[in-house]
Short mmCIF file of C-alpha atoms in Angstrom, two decimals:
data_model
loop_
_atom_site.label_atom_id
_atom_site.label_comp_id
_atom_site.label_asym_id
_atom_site.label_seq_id
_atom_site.Cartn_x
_atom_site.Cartn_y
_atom_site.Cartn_z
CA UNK F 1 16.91 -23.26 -11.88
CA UNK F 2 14.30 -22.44 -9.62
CA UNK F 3 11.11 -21.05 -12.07
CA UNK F 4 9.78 -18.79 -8.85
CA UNK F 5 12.79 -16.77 -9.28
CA UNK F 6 13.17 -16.11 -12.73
CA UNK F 7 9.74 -16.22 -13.28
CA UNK F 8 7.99 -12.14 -13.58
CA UNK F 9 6.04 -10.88 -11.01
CA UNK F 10 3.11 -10.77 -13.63
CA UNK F 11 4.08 -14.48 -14.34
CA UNK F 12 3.95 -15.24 -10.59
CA UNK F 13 0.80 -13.56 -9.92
CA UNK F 14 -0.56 -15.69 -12.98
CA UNK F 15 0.57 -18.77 -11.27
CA UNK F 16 -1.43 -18.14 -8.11
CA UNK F 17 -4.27 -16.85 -9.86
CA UNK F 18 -4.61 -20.04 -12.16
CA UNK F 19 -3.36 -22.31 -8.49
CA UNK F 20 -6.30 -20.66 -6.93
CA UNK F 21 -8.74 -21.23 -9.98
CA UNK F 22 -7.79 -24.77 -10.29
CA UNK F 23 -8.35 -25.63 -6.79
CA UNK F 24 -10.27 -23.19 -4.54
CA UNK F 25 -9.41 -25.63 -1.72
CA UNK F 26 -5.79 -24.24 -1.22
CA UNK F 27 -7.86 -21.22 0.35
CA UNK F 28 -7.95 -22.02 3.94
CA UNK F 29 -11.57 -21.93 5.55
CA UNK F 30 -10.47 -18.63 7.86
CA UNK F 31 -9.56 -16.86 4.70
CA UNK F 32 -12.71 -18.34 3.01
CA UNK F 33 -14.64 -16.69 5.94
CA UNK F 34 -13.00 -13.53 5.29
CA UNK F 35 -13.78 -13.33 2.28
CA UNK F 36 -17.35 -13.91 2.45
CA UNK F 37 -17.34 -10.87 5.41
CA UNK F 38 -15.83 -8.44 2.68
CA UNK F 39 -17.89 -9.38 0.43
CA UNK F 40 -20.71 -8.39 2.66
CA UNK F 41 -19.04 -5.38 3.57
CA UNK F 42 -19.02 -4.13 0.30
CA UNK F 43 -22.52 -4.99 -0.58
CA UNK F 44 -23.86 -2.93 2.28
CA UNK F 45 -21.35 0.32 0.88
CA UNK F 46 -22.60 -0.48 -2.44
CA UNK F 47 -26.09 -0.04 -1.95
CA UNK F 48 -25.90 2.99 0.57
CA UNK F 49 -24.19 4.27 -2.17
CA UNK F 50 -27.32 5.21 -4.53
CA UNK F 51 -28.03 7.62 -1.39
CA UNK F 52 -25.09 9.41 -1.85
CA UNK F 53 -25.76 12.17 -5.05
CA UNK F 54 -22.61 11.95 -6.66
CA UNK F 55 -21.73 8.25 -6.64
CA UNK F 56 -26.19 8.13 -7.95
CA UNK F 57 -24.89 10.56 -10.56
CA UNK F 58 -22.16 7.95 -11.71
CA UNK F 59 -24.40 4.86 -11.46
CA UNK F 60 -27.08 6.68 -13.55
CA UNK F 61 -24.96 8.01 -15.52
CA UNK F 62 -23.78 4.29 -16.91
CA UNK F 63 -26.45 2.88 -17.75
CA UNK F 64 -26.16 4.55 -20.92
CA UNK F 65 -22.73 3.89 -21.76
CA UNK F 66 -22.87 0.92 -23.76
CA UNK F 67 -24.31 -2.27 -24.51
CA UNK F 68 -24.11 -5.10 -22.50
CA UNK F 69 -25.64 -7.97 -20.24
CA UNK F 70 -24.07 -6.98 -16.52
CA UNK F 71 -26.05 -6.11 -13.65
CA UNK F 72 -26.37 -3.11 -11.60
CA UNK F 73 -27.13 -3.19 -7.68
CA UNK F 74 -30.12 -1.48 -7.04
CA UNK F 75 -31.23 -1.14 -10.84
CA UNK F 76 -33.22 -2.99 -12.95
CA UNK F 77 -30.73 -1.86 -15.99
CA UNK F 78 -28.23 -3.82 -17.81
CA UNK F 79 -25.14 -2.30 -19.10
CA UNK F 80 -21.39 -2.78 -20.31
CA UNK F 81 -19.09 -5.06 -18.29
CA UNK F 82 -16.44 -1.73 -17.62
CA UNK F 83 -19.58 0.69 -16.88
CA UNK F 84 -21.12 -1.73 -14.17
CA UNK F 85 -17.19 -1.98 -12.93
CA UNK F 86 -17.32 1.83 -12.79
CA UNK F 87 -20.18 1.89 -11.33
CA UNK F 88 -19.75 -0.32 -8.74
CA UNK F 89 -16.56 1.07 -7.57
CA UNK F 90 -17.98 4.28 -7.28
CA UNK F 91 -20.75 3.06 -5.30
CA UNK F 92 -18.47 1.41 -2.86
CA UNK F 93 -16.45 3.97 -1.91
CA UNK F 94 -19.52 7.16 -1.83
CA UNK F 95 -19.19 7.19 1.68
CA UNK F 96 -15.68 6.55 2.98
CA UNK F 97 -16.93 3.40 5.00
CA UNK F 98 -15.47 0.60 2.23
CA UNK F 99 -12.36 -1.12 3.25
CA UNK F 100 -9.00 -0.43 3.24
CA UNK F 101 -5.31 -1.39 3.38
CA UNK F 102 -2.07 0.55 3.10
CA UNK F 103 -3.12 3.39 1.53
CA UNK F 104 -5.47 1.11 -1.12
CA UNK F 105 -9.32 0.38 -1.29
CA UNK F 106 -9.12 -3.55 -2.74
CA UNK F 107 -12.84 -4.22 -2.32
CA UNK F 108 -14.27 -1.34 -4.09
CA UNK F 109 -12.08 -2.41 -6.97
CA UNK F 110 -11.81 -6.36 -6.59
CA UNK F 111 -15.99 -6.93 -5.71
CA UNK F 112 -16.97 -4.95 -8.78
CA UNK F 113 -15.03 -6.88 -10.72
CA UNK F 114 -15.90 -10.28 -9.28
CA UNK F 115 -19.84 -8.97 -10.03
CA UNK F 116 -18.32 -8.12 -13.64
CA UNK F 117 -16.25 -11.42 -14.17
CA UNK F 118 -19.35 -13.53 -12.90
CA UNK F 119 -21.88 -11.58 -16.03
CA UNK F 120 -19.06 -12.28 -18.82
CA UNK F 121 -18.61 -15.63 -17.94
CA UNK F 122 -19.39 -18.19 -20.55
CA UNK F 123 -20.17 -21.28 -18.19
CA UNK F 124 -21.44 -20.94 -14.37
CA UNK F 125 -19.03 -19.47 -11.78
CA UNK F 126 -19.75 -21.61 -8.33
CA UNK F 127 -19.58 -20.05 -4.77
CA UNK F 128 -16.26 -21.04 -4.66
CA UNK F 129 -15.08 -19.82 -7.54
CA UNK F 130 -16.33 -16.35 -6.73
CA UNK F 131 -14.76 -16.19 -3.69
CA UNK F 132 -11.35 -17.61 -5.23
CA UNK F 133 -11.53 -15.04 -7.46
CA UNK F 134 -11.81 -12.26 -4.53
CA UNK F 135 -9.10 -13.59 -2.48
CA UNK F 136 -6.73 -13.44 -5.09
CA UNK F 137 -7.32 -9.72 -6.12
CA UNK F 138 -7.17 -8.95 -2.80
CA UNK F 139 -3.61 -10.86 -2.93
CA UNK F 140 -2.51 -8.70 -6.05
CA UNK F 141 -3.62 -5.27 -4.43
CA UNK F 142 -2.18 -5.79 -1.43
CA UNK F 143 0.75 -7.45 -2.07
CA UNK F 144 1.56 -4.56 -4.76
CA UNK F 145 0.25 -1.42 -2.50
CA UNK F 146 2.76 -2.82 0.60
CA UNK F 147 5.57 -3.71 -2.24
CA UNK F 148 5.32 -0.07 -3.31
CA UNK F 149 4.57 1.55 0.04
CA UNK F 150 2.55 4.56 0.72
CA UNK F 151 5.11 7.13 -0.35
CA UNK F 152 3.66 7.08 -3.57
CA UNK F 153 0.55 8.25 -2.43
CA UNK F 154 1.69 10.36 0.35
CA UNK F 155 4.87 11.83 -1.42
CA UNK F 156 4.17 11.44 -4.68
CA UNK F 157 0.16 11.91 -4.58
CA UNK F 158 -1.00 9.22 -6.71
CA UNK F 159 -4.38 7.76 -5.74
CA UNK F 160 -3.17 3.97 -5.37
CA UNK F 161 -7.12 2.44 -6.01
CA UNK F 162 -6.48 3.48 -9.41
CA UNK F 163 -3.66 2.03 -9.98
CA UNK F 164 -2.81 -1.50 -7.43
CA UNK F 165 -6.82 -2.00 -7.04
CA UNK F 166 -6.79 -1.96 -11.21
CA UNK F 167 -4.12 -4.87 -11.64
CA UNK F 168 -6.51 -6.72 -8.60
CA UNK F 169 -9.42 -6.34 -10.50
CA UNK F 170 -7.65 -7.69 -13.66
CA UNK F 171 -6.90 -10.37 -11.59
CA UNK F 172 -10.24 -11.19 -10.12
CA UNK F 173 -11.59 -10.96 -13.77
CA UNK F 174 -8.93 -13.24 -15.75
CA UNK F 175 -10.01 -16.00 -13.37
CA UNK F 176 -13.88 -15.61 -13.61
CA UNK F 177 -13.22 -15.12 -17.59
CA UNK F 178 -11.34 -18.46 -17.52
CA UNK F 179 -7.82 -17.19 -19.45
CA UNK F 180 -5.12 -19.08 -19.60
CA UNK F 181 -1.80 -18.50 -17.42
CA UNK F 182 -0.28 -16.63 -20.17
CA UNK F 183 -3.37 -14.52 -20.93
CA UNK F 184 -3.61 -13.96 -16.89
CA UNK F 185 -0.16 -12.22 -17.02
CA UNK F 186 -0.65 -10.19 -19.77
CA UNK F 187 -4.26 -8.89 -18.62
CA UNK F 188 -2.10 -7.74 -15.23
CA UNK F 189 0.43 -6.05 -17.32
CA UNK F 190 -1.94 -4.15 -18.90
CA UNK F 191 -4.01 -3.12 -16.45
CA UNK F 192 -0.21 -1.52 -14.50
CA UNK F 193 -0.23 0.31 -18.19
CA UNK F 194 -3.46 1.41 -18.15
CA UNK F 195 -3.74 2.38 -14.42
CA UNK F 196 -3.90 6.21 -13.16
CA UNK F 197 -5.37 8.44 -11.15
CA UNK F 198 -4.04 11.40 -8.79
CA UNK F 199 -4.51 12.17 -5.10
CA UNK F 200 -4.08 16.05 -5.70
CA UNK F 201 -7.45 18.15 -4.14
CA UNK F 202 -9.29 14.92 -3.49
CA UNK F 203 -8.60 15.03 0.42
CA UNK F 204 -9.49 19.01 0.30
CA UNK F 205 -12.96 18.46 -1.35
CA UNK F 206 -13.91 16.55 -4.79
CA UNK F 207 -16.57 14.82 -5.77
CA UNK F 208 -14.17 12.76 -8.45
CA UNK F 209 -12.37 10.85 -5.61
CA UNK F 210 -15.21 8.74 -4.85
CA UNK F 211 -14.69 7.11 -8.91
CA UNK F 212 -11.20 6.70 -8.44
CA UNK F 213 -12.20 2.93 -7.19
CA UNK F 214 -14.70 2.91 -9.70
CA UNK F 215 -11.86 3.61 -12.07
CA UNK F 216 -9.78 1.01 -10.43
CA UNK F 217 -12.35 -1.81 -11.10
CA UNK F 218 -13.12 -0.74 -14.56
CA UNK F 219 -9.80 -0.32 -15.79
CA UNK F 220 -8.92 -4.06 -14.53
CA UNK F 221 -12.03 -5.47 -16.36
CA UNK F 222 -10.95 -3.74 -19.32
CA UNK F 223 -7.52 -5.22 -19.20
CA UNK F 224 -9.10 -8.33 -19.28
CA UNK F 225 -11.07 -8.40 -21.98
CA UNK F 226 -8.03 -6.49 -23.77
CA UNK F 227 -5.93 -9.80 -22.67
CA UNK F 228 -8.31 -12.20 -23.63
CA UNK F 229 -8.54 -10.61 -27.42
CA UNK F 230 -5.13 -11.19 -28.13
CA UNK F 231 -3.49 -7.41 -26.81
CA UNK F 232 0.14 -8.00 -25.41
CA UNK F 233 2.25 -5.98 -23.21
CA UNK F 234 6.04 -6.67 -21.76
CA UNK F 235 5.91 -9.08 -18.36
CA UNK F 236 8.50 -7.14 -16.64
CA UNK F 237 5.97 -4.10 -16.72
CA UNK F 238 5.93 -4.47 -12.62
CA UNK F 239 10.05 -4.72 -12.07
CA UNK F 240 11.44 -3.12 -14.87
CA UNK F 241 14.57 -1.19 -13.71
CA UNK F 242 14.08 1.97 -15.72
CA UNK F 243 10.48 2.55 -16.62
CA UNK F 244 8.60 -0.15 -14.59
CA UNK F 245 5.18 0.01 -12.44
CA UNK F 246 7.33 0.49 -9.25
CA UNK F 247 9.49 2.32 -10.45
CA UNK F 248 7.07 4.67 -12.27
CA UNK F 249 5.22 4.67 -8.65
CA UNK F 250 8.15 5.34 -6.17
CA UNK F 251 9.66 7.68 -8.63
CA UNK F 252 13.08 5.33 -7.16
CA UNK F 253 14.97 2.37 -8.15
CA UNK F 254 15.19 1.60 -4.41
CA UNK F 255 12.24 2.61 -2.04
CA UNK F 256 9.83 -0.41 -3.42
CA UNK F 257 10.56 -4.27 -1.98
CA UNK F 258 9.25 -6.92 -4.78
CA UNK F 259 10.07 -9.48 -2.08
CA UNK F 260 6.88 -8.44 -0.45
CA UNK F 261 5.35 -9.31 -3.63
CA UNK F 262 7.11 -13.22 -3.82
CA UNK F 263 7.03 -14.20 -0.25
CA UNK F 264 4.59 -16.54 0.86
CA UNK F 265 2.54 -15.61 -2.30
CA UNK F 266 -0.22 -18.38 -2.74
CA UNK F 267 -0.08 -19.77 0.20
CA UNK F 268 0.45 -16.94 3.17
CA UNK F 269 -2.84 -14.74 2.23
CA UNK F 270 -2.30 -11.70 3.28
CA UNK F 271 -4.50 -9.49 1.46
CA UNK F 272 -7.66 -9.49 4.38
CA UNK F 273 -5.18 -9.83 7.12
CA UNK F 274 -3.41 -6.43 6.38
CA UNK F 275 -6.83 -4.85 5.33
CA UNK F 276 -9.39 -3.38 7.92
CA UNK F 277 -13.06 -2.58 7.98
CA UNK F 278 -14.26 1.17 8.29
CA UNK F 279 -17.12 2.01 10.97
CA UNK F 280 -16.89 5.49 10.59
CA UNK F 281 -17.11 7.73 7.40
CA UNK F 282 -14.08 8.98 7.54
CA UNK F 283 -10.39 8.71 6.49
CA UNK F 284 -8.30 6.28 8.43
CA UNK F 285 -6.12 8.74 10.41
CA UNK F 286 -9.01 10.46 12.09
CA UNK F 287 -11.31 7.21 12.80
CA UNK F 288 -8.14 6.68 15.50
CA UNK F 289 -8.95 10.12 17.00
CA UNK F 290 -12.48 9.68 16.86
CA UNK F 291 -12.13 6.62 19.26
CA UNK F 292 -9.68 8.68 21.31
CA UNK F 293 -12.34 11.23 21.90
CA UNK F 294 -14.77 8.66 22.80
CA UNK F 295 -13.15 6.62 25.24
CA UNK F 296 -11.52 9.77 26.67
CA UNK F 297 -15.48 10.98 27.34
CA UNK F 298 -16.13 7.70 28.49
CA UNK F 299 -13.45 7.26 31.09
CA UNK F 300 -13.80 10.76 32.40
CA UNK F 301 -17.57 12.12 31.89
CA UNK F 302 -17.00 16.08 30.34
CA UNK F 303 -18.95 17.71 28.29
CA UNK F 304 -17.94 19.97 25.64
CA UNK F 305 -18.15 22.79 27.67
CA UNK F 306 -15.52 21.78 30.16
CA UNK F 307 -13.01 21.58 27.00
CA UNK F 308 -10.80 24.60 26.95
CA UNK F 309 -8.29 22.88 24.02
CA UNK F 310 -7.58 20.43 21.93
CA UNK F 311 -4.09 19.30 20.57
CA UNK F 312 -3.96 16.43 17.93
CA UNK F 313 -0.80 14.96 17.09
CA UNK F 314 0.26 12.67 13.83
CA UNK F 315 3.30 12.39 11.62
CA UNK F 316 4.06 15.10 9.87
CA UNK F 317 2.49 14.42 6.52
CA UNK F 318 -1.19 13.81 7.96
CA UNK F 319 -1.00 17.51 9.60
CA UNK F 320 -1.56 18.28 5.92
CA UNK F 321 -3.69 15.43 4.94
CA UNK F 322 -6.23 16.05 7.93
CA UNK F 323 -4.96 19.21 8.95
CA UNK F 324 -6.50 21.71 6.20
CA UNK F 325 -9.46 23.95 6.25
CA UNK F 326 -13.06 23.41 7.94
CA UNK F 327 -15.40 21.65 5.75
CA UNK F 328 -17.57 23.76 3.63
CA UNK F 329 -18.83 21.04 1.33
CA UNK F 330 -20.26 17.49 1.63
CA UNK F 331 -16.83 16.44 -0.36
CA UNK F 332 -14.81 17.42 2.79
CA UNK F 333 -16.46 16.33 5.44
CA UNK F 334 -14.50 12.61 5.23
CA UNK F 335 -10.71 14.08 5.78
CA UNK F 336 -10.70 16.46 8.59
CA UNK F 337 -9.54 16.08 11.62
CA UNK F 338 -10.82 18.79 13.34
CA UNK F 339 -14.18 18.36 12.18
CA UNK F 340 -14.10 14.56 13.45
CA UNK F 341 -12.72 15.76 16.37
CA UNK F 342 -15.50 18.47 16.84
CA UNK F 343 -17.75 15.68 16.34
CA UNK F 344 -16.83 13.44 18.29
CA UNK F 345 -16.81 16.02 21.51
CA UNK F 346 -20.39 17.77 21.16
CA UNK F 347 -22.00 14.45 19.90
CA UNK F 348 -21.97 10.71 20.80
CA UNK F 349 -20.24 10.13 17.83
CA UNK F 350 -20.84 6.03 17.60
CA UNK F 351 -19.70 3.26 15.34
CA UNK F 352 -22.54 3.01 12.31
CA UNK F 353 -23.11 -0.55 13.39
CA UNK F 354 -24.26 1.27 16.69
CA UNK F 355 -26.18 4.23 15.32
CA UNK F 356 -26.94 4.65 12.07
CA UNK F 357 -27.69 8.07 12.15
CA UNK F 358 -24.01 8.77 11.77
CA UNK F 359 -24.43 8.32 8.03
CA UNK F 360 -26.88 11.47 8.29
CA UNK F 361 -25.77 13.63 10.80
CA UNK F 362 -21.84 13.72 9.10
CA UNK F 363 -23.42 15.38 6.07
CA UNK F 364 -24.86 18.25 8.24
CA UNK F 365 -22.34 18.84 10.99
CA UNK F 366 -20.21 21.10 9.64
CA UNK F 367 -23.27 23.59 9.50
CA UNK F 368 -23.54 23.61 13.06
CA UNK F 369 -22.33 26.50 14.85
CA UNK F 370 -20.98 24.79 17.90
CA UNK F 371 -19.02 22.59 15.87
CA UNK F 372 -17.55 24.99 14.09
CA UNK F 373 -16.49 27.40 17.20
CA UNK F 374 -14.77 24.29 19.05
CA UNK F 375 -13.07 23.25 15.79
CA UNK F 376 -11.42 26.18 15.40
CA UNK F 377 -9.87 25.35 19.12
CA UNK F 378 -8.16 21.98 17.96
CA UNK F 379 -4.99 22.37 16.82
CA UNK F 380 -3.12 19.85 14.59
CA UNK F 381 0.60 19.51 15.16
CA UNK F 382 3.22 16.97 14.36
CA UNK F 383 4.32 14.63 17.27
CA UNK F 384 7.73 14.06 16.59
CA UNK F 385 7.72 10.62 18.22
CA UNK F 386 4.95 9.03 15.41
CA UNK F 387 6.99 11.31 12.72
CA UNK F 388 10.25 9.00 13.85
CA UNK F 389 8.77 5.74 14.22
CA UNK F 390 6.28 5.64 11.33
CA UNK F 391 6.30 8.59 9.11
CA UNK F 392 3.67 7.07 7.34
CA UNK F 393 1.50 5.54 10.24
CA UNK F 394 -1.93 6.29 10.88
CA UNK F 395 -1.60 6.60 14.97
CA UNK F 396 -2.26 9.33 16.54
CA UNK F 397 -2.28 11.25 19.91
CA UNK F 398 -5.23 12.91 21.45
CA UNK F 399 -4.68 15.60 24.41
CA UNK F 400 -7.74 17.50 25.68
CA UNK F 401 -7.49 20.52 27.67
CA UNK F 402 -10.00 21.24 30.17
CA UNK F 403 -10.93 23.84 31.77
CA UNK F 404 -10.61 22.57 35.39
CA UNK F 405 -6.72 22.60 34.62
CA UNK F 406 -7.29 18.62 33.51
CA UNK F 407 -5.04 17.25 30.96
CA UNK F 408 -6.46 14.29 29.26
CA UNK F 409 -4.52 12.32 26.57
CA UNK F 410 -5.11 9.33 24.36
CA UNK F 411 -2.48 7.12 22.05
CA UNK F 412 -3.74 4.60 19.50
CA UNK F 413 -1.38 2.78 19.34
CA UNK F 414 -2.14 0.52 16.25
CA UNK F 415 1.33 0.24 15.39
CA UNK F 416 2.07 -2.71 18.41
CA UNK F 417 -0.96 -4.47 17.33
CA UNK F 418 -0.32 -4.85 13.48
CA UNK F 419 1.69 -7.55 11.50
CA UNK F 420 3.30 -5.23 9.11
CA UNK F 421 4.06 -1.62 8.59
CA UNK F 422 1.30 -1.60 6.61
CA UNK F 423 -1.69 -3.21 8.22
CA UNK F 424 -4.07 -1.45 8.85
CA UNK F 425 -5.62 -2.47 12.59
CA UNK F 426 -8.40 -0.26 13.82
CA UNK F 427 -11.02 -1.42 16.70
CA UNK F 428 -11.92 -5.43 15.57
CA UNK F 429 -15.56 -5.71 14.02
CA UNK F 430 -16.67 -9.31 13.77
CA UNK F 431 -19.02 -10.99 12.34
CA UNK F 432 -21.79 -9.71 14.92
CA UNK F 433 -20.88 -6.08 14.45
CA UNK F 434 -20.71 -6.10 9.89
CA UNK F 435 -24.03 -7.66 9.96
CA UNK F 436 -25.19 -4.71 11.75
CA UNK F 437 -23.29 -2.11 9.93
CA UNK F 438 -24.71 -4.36 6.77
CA UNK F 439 -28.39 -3.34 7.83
CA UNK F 440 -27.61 0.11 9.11
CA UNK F 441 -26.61 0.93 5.36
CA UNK F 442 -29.20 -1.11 3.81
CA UNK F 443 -31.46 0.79 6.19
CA UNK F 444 -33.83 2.39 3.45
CA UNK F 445 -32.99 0.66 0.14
CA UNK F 446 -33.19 -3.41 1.08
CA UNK F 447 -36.06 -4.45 3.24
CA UNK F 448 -35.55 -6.66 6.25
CA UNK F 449 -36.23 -9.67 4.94
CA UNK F 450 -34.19 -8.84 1.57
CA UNK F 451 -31.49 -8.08 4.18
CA UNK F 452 -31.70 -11.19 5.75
CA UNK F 453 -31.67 -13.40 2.54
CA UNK F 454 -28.32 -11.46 1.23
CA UNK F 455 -26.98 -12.02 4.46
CA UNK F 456 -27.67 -15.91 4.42
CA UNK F 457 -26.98 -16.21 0.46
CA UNK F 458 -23.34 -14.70 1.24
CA UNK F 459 -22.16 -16.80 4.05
CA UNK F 460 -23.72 -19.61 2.05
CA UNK F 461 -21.83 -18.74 -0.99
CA UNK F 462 -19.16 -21.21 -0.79
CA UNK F 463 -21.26 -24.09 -0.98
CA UNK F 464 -23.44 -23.01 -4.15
CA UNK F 465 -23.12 -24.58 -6.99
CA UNK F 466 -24.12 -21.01 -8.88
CA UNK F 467 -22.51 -17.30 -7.38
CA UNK F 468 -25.71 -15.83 -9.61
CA UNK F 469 -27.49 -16.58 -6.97
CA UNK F 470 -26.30 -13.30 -5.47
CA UNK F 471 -28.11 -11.73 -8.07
CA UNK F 472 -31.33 -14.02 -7.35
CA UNK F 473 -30.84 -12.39 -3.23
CA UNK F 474 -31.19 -8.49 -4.48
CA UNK F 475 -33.52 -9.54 -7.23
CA UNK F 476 -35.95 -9.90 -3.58
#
């Protein structure tokens, strides 16, 4: 009898997790390389993060809930392994410009807990290690978000960090904690019991969304520990017919695929692949229409004033996701599509690895008075066409009106491009373009040359016999 099959999810994620501890090797060098670029990635969102007030509330806030020996970016304090988890999650996701997948935020929940996993451990974690650990709870969050689908976020209106980016996190800690197979499993299991957090108001305006990743990450340390003290939960939590994590999730016995979970697992690694880097602070949907806008001014030089109207189209749901009211608040300012559309017409709205004044001039731009005038000419409607083919997809189509009679119209057409339903594929940023979004958010907390030694002690990671030296790089 093959074991694979009869095996639980939990159990099989427990395999690869231990496969992966065992021999970090199995990881081939592009996903290696990956890795190290997230890792990166998240750094940079992490410390722009103690700009942002309410993520700084969170991160203060911490440091005096409990004991404990784990590190803080940007802090001289030491605090509990699931407050620095918290925190760091939080941190990483202040801004909207942390990564993402379908409909999931793995590295605000997985790097946390690497950091977290790396301060509990009892012997040294090597560069390897650390970046075995990442890849495989980027495996577990992405494998379980495209398993479940976005309905459950979309429909439903669960926010999925808090619930597939906890069992990651569990993941990425069980390995750097050392637990057994067994112990692996059951610190997954718990973590799909312990999970939770809703979508509800966040796109409209809340400050709380930004700790839903931070929840994510501490929820998956805590299962963890939990796991590695002996705490037990049932190993079919994930497929159980009748009160299961997908079932629970899908609110169906039918709309989740657990082949998506068992396919390839531990050895196609998906989890980077079908995961895509932010550049603008914004939602996913409108970053497409934000590039519309831009190569639309490029290709036909018009100003603002030569735009009589604008029509967006999406699938239906994202007309209400993006669709809603003008910002009013800082909290809104990230899921509006006539805002970024606004935007992106009266200013040269440019990637933040371009021009980092972006991460300024977002906060402010909904005071503006010509923003606000055009916005309220951009209307948001459903394009039946998307609504057919991908319901759920984040393309969109762009169609300016000028005032010369001009029509102008722009399709993203990410769809074509990606290798699942899921993927998200915006605009490529290589290795070139992170390291300069790296420093634009780094800007005014790291100094160049602490920039340039986290930059070199990350791509070097992989070779070091000791991951604390990433602690030894912000300690410049």
């Amino acid at each position: 009898m093959n074991s694979k099959v009869t095996a639980s999810i939990a159990e099989q994620f427990a395999d690869m997790v231990c496969a992966l501890r065992a021999d970090p090797s199995r990881i081939p060098d592009s996903v290696r390389g990956a890795a190290a670029q997230r890792l990166l990635d998240n750094f940079g969102c992490i410390s722009f993060g103690r700009t942002v007030a309410p993520a700084r509330k969170i991160a203060d806030l911490v440091t005096g809930m409990g004991r404990g020996n784990c590190r803080l970016v940007g802090s001289n304090e030491r605090t509990s392994p699931t407050a620095a988890a918290l925190a760091h999650g939080t941190l990483a996701q202040s801004f909207e410009l942390n990564d993402l997948g379908a409909y999931v935020h793995p590295g605000a929940c997985i790097v946390p807990a690497c950091l977290t996993g790396m301060d509990l451990a009892t012997e040294d974690v090597t560069g390897a290690a650390f970046i075995a650990a990442m890849v495989a709870g980027y495996e577990v969050t992405v494998r379980l978000s495209e398993c479940v689908g976005p309905s459950s976020e979309l429909d439903i209106g669960w926010h999925t960090p808090a619930f597939h980016g906890a069992v990651g996190a569990a993941a990425s800690t069980a390995m750097l904690l050392g637990l057994d197979k067994a112990a692996v499993a059951q610190a997954l299991v718990i973590a799909a019991d312990l999970a939770g957090g809703g979508l509800m108001l966040a796109r409209l305006g809340s400050d709380v969304k930004r700790v839903h990743c931070g929840r994510g990450a501490e929820t998956g340390v805590l299962a963890a520990l939990m796991a590695q003290s002996g705490l037990r939960s049932r190993l079919d939590t994930f497929e159980h017919p009748d009160w299961g994590y997908c079932r629970t999730m899908t609110a169906s016995t039918t709309a989740f695929n657990l082949d998506v979970i068992r396919n390839g697992l531990g050895e196609d690694f998906v989890g980077f692949r079908r995961t895509a880097m932010k550049y603008y602070p914004v939602g996913a949907e409108v970053l497409g229409m934000i590039d519309s806008v831009s190569q639309l001014k490029e290709q036909h030089a018009f100003s603002p004033a030569d735009v009589e109207d604008v029509e967006i189209g999406t699938p239906a749901f994202f007309v209400k996701a993006e669709g809603h009211e003008f910002p009013e608040t800082d909290a809104q300012i990230h899921f509006n599509s006539e805002y970024g559309v606004a935007m992106a017409l009266i200013h040269r709205v440019r990637p933040v690895y371009e021009d980092r004044s972006i991460l300024k001039h977002w906060l402010t731009g909904y005071s503006e008075p010509e923003v606000r005038e055009l916005a309220s000419r951009i209307r948001h409607v459903v394009n039946a066409e998307l609504d057919r083919k991908n319901p759920y997809g984040i393309d969109s189509v762009v169609r300016i009106r000028l005032k010369d009679g001009r029509v102008l119209e722009q399709r993203t057409d990410y769809l074509k491009r990606a290798d699942s339903a899921g993927t998200m594929q915006f605009a490529e940023m290589g290795e070139d373009k992170l390291v300069r979004k790296f420093r634009a958010l780094t800007h005014d907390v790291l100094s160049t040359p602490a920039q340039d030694m986290l930059i070199a002690t990350v791509n070097g990671l992989g070779g070091s016999a000791d991951a604390r030296c990433l602690w030894a790089a912000f300690d410049m």
